[in-house]
mmCIF file of C-alpha atoms in Angstrom:
data_model
loop_
_atom_site.group_PDB
_atom_site.id
_atom_site.type_symbol
_atom_site.label_atom_id
_atom_site.label_comp_id
_atom_site.label_asym_id
_atom_site.label_seq_id
_atom_site.Cartn_x
_atom_site.Cartn_y
_atom_site.Cartn_z
ATOM 1 C CA UNK A 1 108.064 89.231 91.192
ATOM 2 C CA UNK A 2 110.305 92.321 90.975
ATOM 3 C CA UNK A 3 113.962 91.903 91.896
ATOM 4 C CA UNK A 4 116.293 94.879 92.281
ATOM 5 C CA UNK A 5 119.280 95.148 89.966
ATOM 6 C CA UNK A 6 122.515 96.809 90.998
ATOM 7 C CA UNK A 7 123.326 99.494 88.489
ATOM 8 C CA UNK A 8 126.149 98.670 86.101
ATOM 9 C CA UNK A 9 127.590 100.925 83.382
ATOM 10 C CA UNK A 10 126.271 99.974 79.991
ATOM 11 C CA UNK A 11 123.327 97.927 81.236
ATOM 12 C CA UNK A 12 120.900 100.280 79.529
ATOM 13 C CA UNK A 13 122.496 99.390 76.174
ATOM 14 C CA UNK A 14 123.346 95.727 76.629
ATOM 15 C CA UNK A 15 120.293 94.909 78.743
ATOM 16 C CA UNK A 16 117.334 96.888 77.474
ATOM 17 C CA UNK A 17 118.613 97.072 73.931
ATOM 18 C CA UNK A 18 119.531 93.420 73.576
ATOM 19 C CA UNK A 19 116.058 91.906 73.480
ATOM 20 C CA UNK A 20 116.611 90.931 69.874
ATOM 21 C CA UNK A 21 116.376 87.447 68.443
ATOM 22 C CA UNK A 22 114.232 85.234 66.369
ATOM 23 C CA UNK A 23 111.080 85.891 68.355
ATOM 24 C CA UNK A 24 111.461 89.650 68.779
ATOM 25 C CA UNK A 25 109.206 90.618 65.859
ATOM 26 C CA UNK A 26 106.599 88.052 66.906
ATOM 27 C CA UNK A 27 106.568 89.400 70.476
ATOM 28 C CA UNK A 28 106.174 92.984 69.240
ATOM 29 C CA UNK A 29 103.284 91.999 66.971
ATOM 30 C CA UNK A 30 101.657 90.083 69.829
ATOM 31 C CA UNK A 31 101.963 93.086 72.166
ATOM 32 C CA UNK A 32 100.488 95.433 69.550
ATOM 33 C CA UNK A 33 97.621 93.005 68.943
ATOM 34 C CA UNK A 34 96.892 92.762 72.676
ATOM 35 C CA UNK A 35 97.006 96.541 73.084
ATOM 36 C CA UNK A 36 94.536 97.220 70.259
ATOM 37 C CA UNK A 37 92.285 94.357 71.383
ATOM 38 C CA UNK A 38 91.974 95.931 74.835
ATOM 39 C CA UNK A 39 91.358 99.328 73.208
ATOM 40 C CA UNK A 40 88.606 98.007 70.926
ATOM 41 C CA UNK A 41 86.991 96.266 73.900
ATOM 42 C CA UNK A 42 86.849 99.585 75.759
ATOM 43 C CA UNK A 43 89.332 98.537 78.461
ATOM 44 C CA UNK A 44 92.098 101.072 77.781
ATOM 45 C CA UNK A 45 92.880 104.161 75.768
ATOM 46 C CA UNK A 46 94.230 104.090 72.240
ATOM 47 C CA UNK A 47 97.837 102.756 72.217
ATOM 48 C CA UNK A 48 100.550 105.327 71.627
ATOM 49 C CA UNK A 49 104.087 104.996 70.395
ATOM 50 C CA UNK A 50 106.808 104.856 72.990
ATOM 51 C CA UNK A 51 108.863 107.996 73.341
ATOM 52 C CA UNK A 52 112.421 108.001 74.605
ATOM 53 C CA UNK A 53 112.701 109.720 77.948
ATOM 54 C CA UNK A 54 108.954 109.641 78.644
ATOM 55 C CA UNK A 55 107.921 106.004 78.303
ATOM 56 C CA UNK A 56 109.075 103.242 80.618
ATOM 57 C CA UNK A 57 112.025 101.398 79.133
ATOM 58 C CA UNK A 58 111.463 97.661 79.146
ATOM 59 C CA UNK A 59 112.573 94.455 77.466
ATOM 60 C CA UNK A 60 111.050 90.969 77.639
ATOM 61 C CA UNK A 61 113.111 87.797 77.459
ATOM 62 C CA UNK A 62 111.526 84.398 76.851
ATOM 63 C CA UNK A 63 113.124 81.163 78.021
ATOM 64 C CA UNK A 64 115.606 81.036 75.137
ATOM 65 C CA UNK A 65 116.761 84.620 75.774
ATOM 66 C CA UNK A 66 118.391 84.137 79.185
ATOM 67 C CA UNK A 67 120.324 81.606 81.230
ATOM 68 C CA UNK A 68 119.243 80.647 84.744
ATOM 69 C CA UNK A 69 121.570 78.859 87.206
ATOM 70 C CA UNK A 70 120.093 78.271 90.654
ATOM 71 C CA UNK A 71 122.304 78.657 93.714
ATOM 72 C CA UNK A 72 122.349 75.351 95.682
ATOM 73 C CA UNK A 73 123.188 77.172 98.916
ATOM 74 C CA UNK A 74 120.267 79.620 98.565
ATOM 75 C CA UNK A 75 117.391 77.858 96.739
ATOM 76 C CA UNK A 76 115.259 80.227 94.725
ATOM 77 C CA UNK A 77 118.140 82.586 93.967
ATOM 78 C CA UNK A 78 120.894 82.266 91.412
ATOM 79 C CA UNK A 79 122.615 83.769 88.397
ATOM 80 C CA UNK A 80 120.750 85.329 85.470
ATOM 81 C CA UNK A 81 122.600 85.988 82.231
ATOM 82 C CA UNK A 82 120.676 87.803 79.515
ATOM 83 C CA UNK A 83 121.153 87.393 75.768
ATOM 84 C CA UNK A 84 124.315 89.000 74.358
ATOM 85 C CA UNK A 85 125.805 89.413 77.833
ATOM 86 C CA UNK A 86 128.985 87.674 78.905
ATOM 87 C CA UNK A 87 128.523 88.220 82.645
ATOM 88 C CA UNK A 88 125.500 87.525 84.858
ATOM 89 C CA UNK A 89 123.504 90.359 86.366
ATOM 90 C CA UNK A 90 124.305 91.503 89.878
ATOM 91 C CA UNK A 91 120.908 91.152 91.531
ATOM 92 C CA UNK A 92 119.712 92.245 94.961
ATOM 93 C CA UNK A 93 116.913 89.776 95.523
ATOM 94 C CA UNK A 94 113.735 91.165 97.069
ATOM 95 C CA UNK A 95 112.587 87.590 97.754
ATOM 96 C CA UNK A 96 113.532 84.168 96.521
ATOM 97 C CA UNK A 97 111.741 82.343 93.722
ATOM 98 C CA UNK A 98 110.121 78.975 94.454
ATOM 99 C CA UNK A 99 112.914 76.440 94.888
ATOM 100 C CA UNK A 100 113.569 74.274 91.849
ATOM 101 C CA UNK A 101 111.408 76.341 89.503
ATOM 102 C CA UNK A 102 112.883 77.774 86.307
ATOM 103 C CA UNK A 103 111.534 81.214 85.254
ATOM 104 C CA UNK A 104 109.419 81.146 82.109
ATOM 105 C CA UNK A 105 109.945 84.774 81.172
ATOM 106 C CA UNK A 106 111.909 87.787 82.372
ATOM 107 C CA UNK A 107 110.945 91.456 82.097
ATOM 108 C CA UNK A 108 113.734 93.998 82.587
ATOM 109 C CA UNK A 109 112.584 97.571 83.188
ATOM 110 C CA UNK A 110 114.067 100.924 84.141
ATOM 111 C CA UNK A 111 111.918 103.499 85.905
ATOM 112 C CA UNK A 112 112.097 107.287 85.750
ATOM 113 C CA UNK A 113 114.466 107.361 88.730
ATOM 114 C CA UNK A 114 117.024 105.271 86.837
ATOM 115 C CA UNK A 115 116.492 102.059 88.828
ATOM 116 C CA UNK A 116 116.583 98.697 87.076
ATOM 117 C CA UNK A 117 114.244 95.809 87.895
ATOM 118 C CA UNK A 118 113.832 92.307 86.605
ATOM 119 C CA UNK A 119 110.496 90.527 87.061
ATOM 120 C CA UNK A 120 110.467 86.732 86.786
ATOM 121 C CA UNK A 121 107.368 84.868 85.647
ATOM 122 C CA UNK A 122 107.113 81.535 87.484
ATOM 123 C CA UNK A 123 104.356 79.107 88.359
ATOM 124 C CA UNK A 124 103.670 79.051 92.087
ATOM 125 C CA UNK A 125 100.762 77.567 93.991
ATOM 126 C CA UNK A 126 99.899 79.678 97.013
ATOM 127 C CA UNK A 127 98.291 77.686 99.807
ATOM 128 C CA UNK A 128 95.111 79.320 101.192
ATOM 129 C CA UNK A 129 95.166 80.431 104.804
ATOM 130 C CA UNK A 130 93.168 78.653 107.467
ATOM 131 C CA UNK A 131 89.607 79.929 107.749
ATOM 132 C CA UNK A 132 89.151 82.738 110.295
ATOM 133 C CA UNK A 133 86.107 82.314 112.543
ATOM 134 C CA UNK A 134 84.820 84.174 115.564
ATOM 135 C CA UNK A 135 85.786 82.523 118.881
ATOM 136 C CA UNK A 136 83.709 79.402 119.703
ATOM 137 C CA UNK A 137 81.508 79.845 116.626
ATOM 138 C CA UNK A 138 81.405 78.942 112.949
ATOM 139 C CA UNK A 139 80.640 82.541 112.004
ATOM 140 C CA UNK A 140 83.302 83.928 109.631
ATOM 141 C CA UNK A 141 85.281 86.814 110.989
ATOM 142 C CA UNK A 142 84.449 89.940 109.002
ATOM 143 C CA UNK A 143 85.624 93.539 108.904
ATOM 144 C CA UNK A 144 84.090 96.623 107.324
ATOM 145 C CA UNK A 145 86.368 99.235 105.761
ATOM 146 C CA UNK A 146 85.373 102.839 105.167
ATOM 147 C CA UNK A 147 87.818 104.741 102.966
ATOM 148 C CA UNK A 148 88.154 108.439 103.606
ATOM 149 C CA UNK A 149 90.440 111.452 103.746
ATOM 150 C CA UNK A 150 90.348 112.438 107.420
ATOM 151 C CA UNK A 151 91.500 108.863 108.104
ATOM 152 C CA UNK A 152 92.688 106.775 105.193
ATOM 153 C CA UNK A 153 90.832 103.648 106.386
ATOM 154 C CA UNK A 154 88.400 103.256 109.284
ATOM 155 C CA UNK A 155 87.429 99.793 110.541
ATOM 156 C CA UNK A 156 84.091 98.907 112.102
ATOM 157 C CA UNK A 157 85.756 98.351 115.512
ATOM 158 C CA UNK A 158 86.949 101.973 115.578
ATOM 159 C CA UNK A 159 90.558 101.380 114.508
ATOM 160 C CA UNK A 160 91.853 103.931 112.012
ATOM 161 C CA UNK A 161 94.765 104.133 109.598
ATOM 162 C CA UNK A 162 95.981 107.696 109.438
ATOM 163 C CA UNK A 163 96.333 109.433 106.100
ATOM 164 C CA UNK A 164 100.119 109.905 105.552
ATOM 165 C CA UNK A 165 99.583 112.871 103.169
ATOM 166 C CA UNK A 166 102.922 112.218 101.489
ATOM 167 C CA UNK A 167 102.460 114.801 98.740
ATOM 168 C CA UNK A 168 101.789 117.476 101.341
ATOM 169 C CA UNK A 169 104.792 116.338 103.383
ATOM 170 C CA UNK A 170 107.142 116.730 100.418
ATOM 171 C CA UNK A 171 105.318 119.646 98.752
ATOM 172 C CA UNK A 172 107.928 122.261 99.697
ATOM 173 C CA UNK A 173 110.816 120.161 98.415
ATOM 174 C CA UNK A 174 108.956 119.322 95.208
ATOM 175 C CA UNK A 175 108.174 122.994 94.599
ATOM 176 C CA UNK A 176 111.824 123.964 95.072
ATOM 177 C CA UNK A 177 113.003 121.292 92.650
ATOM 178 C CA UNK A 178 110.356 122.287 90.106
ATOM 179 C CA UNK A 179 111.569 125.897 90.269
ATOM 180 C CA UNK A 180 115.145 124.728 89.727
ATOM 181 C CA UNK A 181 114.006 122.673 86.737
ATOM 182 C CA UNK A 182 112.217 125.682 85.255
ATOM 183 C CA UNK A 183 115.387 127.784 85.475
ATOM 184 C CA UNK A 184 117.622 125.249 83.718
ATOM 185 C CA UNK A 185 118.316 125.325 79.983
ATOM 186 C CA UNK A 186 116.380 122.720 78.027
ATOM 187 C CA UNK A 187 118.574 119.831 76.931
ATOM 188 C CA UNK A 188 121.380 120.641 79.374
ATOM 189 C CA UNK A 189 122.969 118.152 81.762
ATOM 190 C CA UNK A 190 122.024 120.306 84.746
ATOM 191 C CA UNK A 191 118.358 120.141 83.754
ATOM 192 C CA UNK A 192 118.595 116.361 83.422
ATOM 193 C CA UNK A 193 120.154 116.115 86.904
ATOM 194 C CA UNK A 194 117.289 118.071 88.453
ATOM 195 C CA UNK A 195 114.764 115.958 86.546
ATOM 196 C CA UNK A 196 116.380 112.826 87.997
ATOM 197 C CA UNK A 197 116.110 114.268 91.520
ATOM 198 C CA UNK A 198 112.410 114.989 90.997
ATOM 199 C CA UNK A 199 111.863 111.477 89.657
ATOM 200 C CA UNK A 200 113.649 109.940 92.658
ATOM 201 C CA UNK A 201 111.521 111.972 95.050
ATOM 202 C CA UNK A 202 108.277 110.894 93.361
ATOM 203 C CA UNK A 203 109.546 107.311 93.434
ATOM 204 C CA UNK A 204 110.184 107.627 97.165
ATOM 205 C CA UNK A 205 106.621 108.856 97.722
ATOM 206 C CA UNK A 206 105.195 106.011 95.650
ATOM 207 C CA UNK A 207 107.295 103.352 97.403
ATOM 208 C CA UNK A 208 106.399 104.577 100.889
ATOM 209 C CA UNK A 209 102.679 104.662 100.022
ATOM 210 C CA UNK A 210 102.709 101.217 98.435
ATOM 211 C CA UNK A 211 104.677 99.639 101.295
ATOM 212 C CA UNK A 212 102.286 101.076 103.891
ATOM 213 C CA UNK A 213 99.240 99.790 102.013
ATOM 214 C CA UNK A 214 100.886 96.419 101.432
ATOM 215 C CA UNK A 215 101.508 95.832 105.134
ATOM 216 C CA UNK A 216 98.030 97.021 106.079
ATOM 217 C CA UNK A 217 96.160 94.897 103.518
ATOM 218 C CA UNK A 218 98.220 91.805 104.361
ATOM 219 C CA UNK A 219 97.301 92.138 108.020
ATOM 220 C CA UNK A 220 93.600 92.537 107.196
ATOM 221 C CA UNK A 221 93.567 89.497 104.907
ATOM 222 C CA UNK A 222 95.367 87.318 107.424
ATOM 223 C CA UNK A 223 93.068 88.232 110.318
ATOM 224 C CA UNK A 224 89.657 88.196 108.591
ATOM 225 C CA UNK A 225 87.673 85.821 106.412
ATOM 226 C CA UNK A 226 85.336 88.421 104.870
ATOM 227 C CA UNK A 227 86.367 91.958 103.961
ATOM 228 C CA UNK A 228 83.712 94.514 103.045
ATOM 229 C CA UNK A 229 84.348 97.717 101.107
ATOM 230 C CA UNK A 230 82.245 100.219 99.211
ATOM 231 C CA UNK A 231 82.160 100.320 95.415
ATOM 232 C CA UNK A 232 83.974 103.612 94.873
ATOM 233 C CA UNK A 233 84.205 105.397 91.537
ATOM 234 C CA UNK A 234 87.365 107.378 92.118
ATOM 235 C CA UNK A 235 87.180 109.132 88.753
ATOM 236 C CA UNK A 236 83.752 110.601 89.492
ATOM 237 C CA UNK A 237 84.957 111.865 92.882
ATOM 238 C CA UNK A 238 87.540 114.083 91.184
ATOM 239 C CA UNK A 239 86.150 117.517 90.377
ATOM 240 C CA UNK A 240 87.292 119.862 87.609
ATOM 241 C CA UNK A 241 89.544 122.430 89.288
ATOM 242 C CA UNK A 242 88.175 125.542 87.599
ATOM 243 C CA UNK A 243 85.490 128.068 88.294
ATOM 244 C CA UNK A 244 84.356 129.033 91.787
ATOM 245 C CA UNK A 245 86.327 127.338 94.543
ATOM 246 C CA UNK A 246 88.901 125.924 92.130
ATOM 247 C CA UNK A 247 91.693 125.954 94.703
ATOM 248 C CA UNK A 248 89.591 123.955 97.173
ATOM 249 C CA UNK A 249 88.701 121.481 94.422
ATOM 250 C CA UNK A 250 92.351 121.137 93.422
ATOM 251 C CA UNK A 251 93.376 120.403 97.026
ATOM 252 C CA UNK A 252 90.580 117.845 97.353
ATOM 253 C CA UNK A 253 91.655 116.137 94.130
ATOM 254 C CA UNK A 254 95.247 116.025 95.336
ATOM 255 C CA UNK A 255 94.202 114.455 98.663
ATOM 256 C CA UNK A 256 92.100 111.810 96.869
ATOM 257 C CA UNK A 257 94.918 110.857 94.510
ATOM 258 C CA UNK A 258 97.451 110.879 97.354
ATOM 259 C CA UNK A 259 95.291 108.453 99.358
ATOM 260 C CA UNK A 260 95.907 105.572 96.955
ATOM 261 C CA UNK A 261 92.415 104.063 97.232
ATOM 262 C CA UNK A 262 92.770 102.316 93.892
ATOM 263 C CA UNK A 263 96.019 100.623 94.940
ATOM 264 C CA UNK A 264 94.462 99.527 98.236
ATOM 265 C CA UNK A 265 91.483 97.936 96.482
ATOM 266 C CA UNK A 266 93.758 96.306 93.910
ATOM 267 C CA UNK A 267 95.817 94.676 96.658
ATOM 268 C CA UNK A 268 92.706 93.453 98.461
ATOM 269 C CA UNK A 269 91.444 91.853 95.236
ATOM 270 C CA UNK A 270 94.471 89.710 94.504
ATOM 271 C CA UNK A 271 95.304 88.888 98.131
ATOM 272 C CA UNK A 272 91.783 87.620 98.790
ATOM 273 C CA UNK A 273 92.117 85.418 95.696
ATOM 274 C CA UNK A 274 95.508 84.149 96.879
ATOM 275 C CA UNK A 275 94.619 83.299 100.453
ATOM 276 C CA UNK A 276 91.042 82.068 100.140
ATOM 277 C CA UNK A 277 89.261 85.144 101.512
ATOM 278 C CA UNK A 278 86.109 86.865 100.262
ATOM 279 C CA UNK A 279 85.952 90.526 99.274
ATOM 280 C CA UNK A 280 82.408 91.904 99.345
ATOM 281 C CA UNK A 281 81.861 95.128 97.378
ATOM 282 C CA UNK A 282 78.737 96.936 98.556
ATOM 283 C CA UNK A 283 76.764 99.037 96.107
ATOM 284 C CA UNK A 284 77.973 102.630 95.913
ATOM 285 C CA UNK A 285 74.448 103.978 96.544
ATOM 286 C CA UNK A 286 74.096 102.166 99.877
ATOM 287 C CA UNK A 287 73.581 104.926 102.536
ATOM 288 C CA UNK A 288 76.354 103.771 104.857
ATOM 289 C CA UNK A 289 77.010 107.236 106.311
ATOM 290 C CA UNK A 290 73.381 108.297 106.894
ATOM 291 C CA UNK A 291 72.167 104.957 108.250
ATOM 292 C CA UNK A 292 72.152 104.547 112.033
ATOM 293 C CA UNK A 293 73.997 101.332 112.932
ATOM 294 C CA UNK A 294 71.964 101.045 116.173
ATOM 295 C CA UNK A 295 68.320 101.453 115.104
ATOM 296 C CA UNK A 296 68.739 101.318 111.281
ATOM 297 C CA UNK A 297 66.944 104.627 110.750
ATOM 298 C CA UNK A 298 68.078 106.900 107.944
ATOM 299 C CA UNK A 299 69.310 110.368 108.818
ATOM 300 C CA UNK A 300 69.566 113.544 106.703
ATOM 301 C CA UNK A 301 72.313 114.392 104.250
ATOM 302 C CA UNK A 302 75.505 115.644 105.894
ATOM 303 C CA UNK A 303 78.349 117.831 104.732
ATOM 304 C CA UNK A 304 81.849 116.385 104.689
ATOM 305 C CA UNK A 305 82.803 118.689 107.556
ATOM 306 C CA UNK A 306 80.376 116.855 109.913
ATOM 307 C CA UNK A 307 82.442 114.179 111.657
ATOM 308 C CA UNK A 308 79.905 113.225 114.368
ATOM 309 C CA UNK A 309 76.120 113.126 114.332
ATOM 310 C CA UNK A 310 73.291 112.119 116.656
ATOM 311 C CA UNK A 311 70.455 109.826 115.596
ATOM 312 C CA UNK A 312 67.116 111.524 116.332
ATOM 313 C CA UNK A 313 64.982 108.377 116.907
ATOM 314 C CA UNK A 314 67.342 106.542 119.298
ATOM 315 C CA UNK A 315 69.731 109.299 120.442
ATOM 316 C CA UNK A 316 72.898 107.357 119.600
ATOM 317 C CA UNK A 317 75.987 109.460 118.915
ATOM 318 C CA UNK A 318 78.011 108.191 115.963
ATOM 319 C CA UNK A 319 81.451 108.827 114.609
ATOM 320 C CA UNK A 320 80.804 109.354 110.925
ATOM 321 C CA UNK A 321 83.466 106.947 109.629
ATOM 322 C CA UNK A 322 83.057 104.230 112.288
ATOM 323 C CA UNK A 323 79.288 104.184 111.749
ATOM 324 C CA UNK A 324 79.782 103.868 107.985
ATOM 325 C CA UNK A 325 82.234 100.981 108.449
ATOM 326 C CA UNK A 326 79.802 99.188 110.777
ATOM 327 C CA UNK A 327 76.964 99.572 108.260
ATOM 328 C CA UNK A 328 79.186 98.293 105.465
ATOM 329 C CA UNK A 329 80.080 95.247 107.513
ATOM 330 C CA UNK A 330 76.415 94.492 108.233
ATOM 331 C CA UNK A 331 75.388 94.896 104.612
ATOM 332 C CA UNK A 332 78.380 92.915 103.403
ATOM 333 C CA UNK A 333 77.573 89.975 105.696
ATOM 334 C CA UNK A 334 73.972 90.024 104.472
ATOM 335 C CA UNK A 335 75.188 89.745 100.877
ATOM 336 C CA UNK A 336 77.728 87.087 101.864
ATOM 337 C CA UNK A 337 75.084 84.891 103.540
ATOM 338 C CA UNK A 338 72.763 85.366 100.576
ATOM 339 C CA UNK A 339 75.415 84.107 98.152
ATOM 340 C CA UNK A 340 76.547 81.249 100.393
ATOM 341 C CA UNK A 341 72.966 80.038 100.835
ATOM 342 C CA UNK A 342 72.619 79.644 97.057
ATOM 343 C CA UNK A 343 75.793 77.574 96.602
ATOM 344 C CA UNK A 344 75.863 73.751 96.487
ATOM 345 C CA UNK A 345 77.156 71.988 99.629
ATOM 346 C CA UNK A 346 80.937 71.944 100.180
ATOM 347 C CA UNK A 347 81.426 74.683 97.585
ATOM 348 C CA UNK A 348 83.988 77.326 98.572
ATOM 349 C CA UNK A 349 82.849 80.922 98.800
ATOM 350 C CA UNK A 350 83.715 83.173 95.842
ATOM 351 C CA UNK A 351 86.680 85.484 96.231
ATOM 352 C CA UNK A 352 84.706 88.573 95.122
ATOM 353 C CA UNK A 353 81.020 89.380 95.669
ATOM 354 C CA UNK A 354 79.664 92.513 93.989
ATOM 355 C CA UNK A 355 76.302 93.846 95.040
ATOM 356 C CA UNK A 356 75.812 95.374 91.589
ATOM 357 C CA UNK A 357 76.005 91.904 89.990
ATOM 358 C CA UNK A 358 73.454 90.251 92.287
ATOM 359 C CA UNK A 359 69.892 89.996 91.111
ATOM 360 C CA UNK A 360 67.080 91.379 93.204
ATOM 361 C CA UNK A 361 66.125 94.754 94.644
ATOM 362 C CA UNK A 362 68.633 96.737 96.661
ATOM 363 C CA UNK A 363 67.954 97.081 100.396
ATOM 364 C CA UNK A 364 66.156 100.164 101.556
ATOM 365 C CA UNK A 365 66.665 101.898 104.885
ATOM 366 C CA UNK A 366 63.861 102.300 107.386
#
């Protein structure tokens, strides 16, 4: 739960440098052990040493390293005083903590733009939302999502979320600041000022993207019981930007990274777990684009430039993205019913259903 800190002179020294105490060495050893355990299990890359100016500055405080006094007038907010500090932090609360709950741990961080944040670890039980059904039926309300670049997200009912293209919007300003940075002397204060401006601009882009995705995913989770997406491998979609057509490949890579598909899927995962929804992940080899949602016949391969196509057997005209979203919804509901039918009575549906983890042959198109 990140909470904004108002900047105060000396906080970087007294705050991020004061995480010393009896348990400091034990916490460092525990973090190193966790990092190498994840590396040996193939989950992350090999841990590297932190480097001043390039790594995120952070400090962790356990319960004995800070003082928490809750404000009776505003439950969930209060005063936080860190170890070796005589005055409490001036905090701009993003949202209140659960009333009457004492934080177990605090993490104080400073990002590249020079902003300070404190994240409080608390125990909170989130009540699931009421089940969403279709009107006058017991059929769960479902939505299919097709992720793309022409439109960031396309729903099976035809609604589309436009791609903001934030990097393209701020490309000219970023290029100008990068040129200024190149012309400054290394190690000078002027170079550091320009670097801070670049960091603040990238932070603005990241915050705008994350806020847009957060509002969109929250609305989808609140309105639907089952959400269906495709199992995307974003890394394999990125192409090496060299050789023939390298500029086109570089622009495509930039658009894919700017879309924030990974962040969108991450938010859907944890929000479905919070609110009692089910996220169905269809196999990546399912032909959602080539399959006709009307007669279920399979069409030929299409270039990315083809946005509409006509089904030869039935003559239906399809929008490429809407048709793919409709096929994903149909396939996702088939997988959902298959899993639900195998559960004992009165057993809640799982929060995540992956087609790749289900036994049995994959469906084939007609």
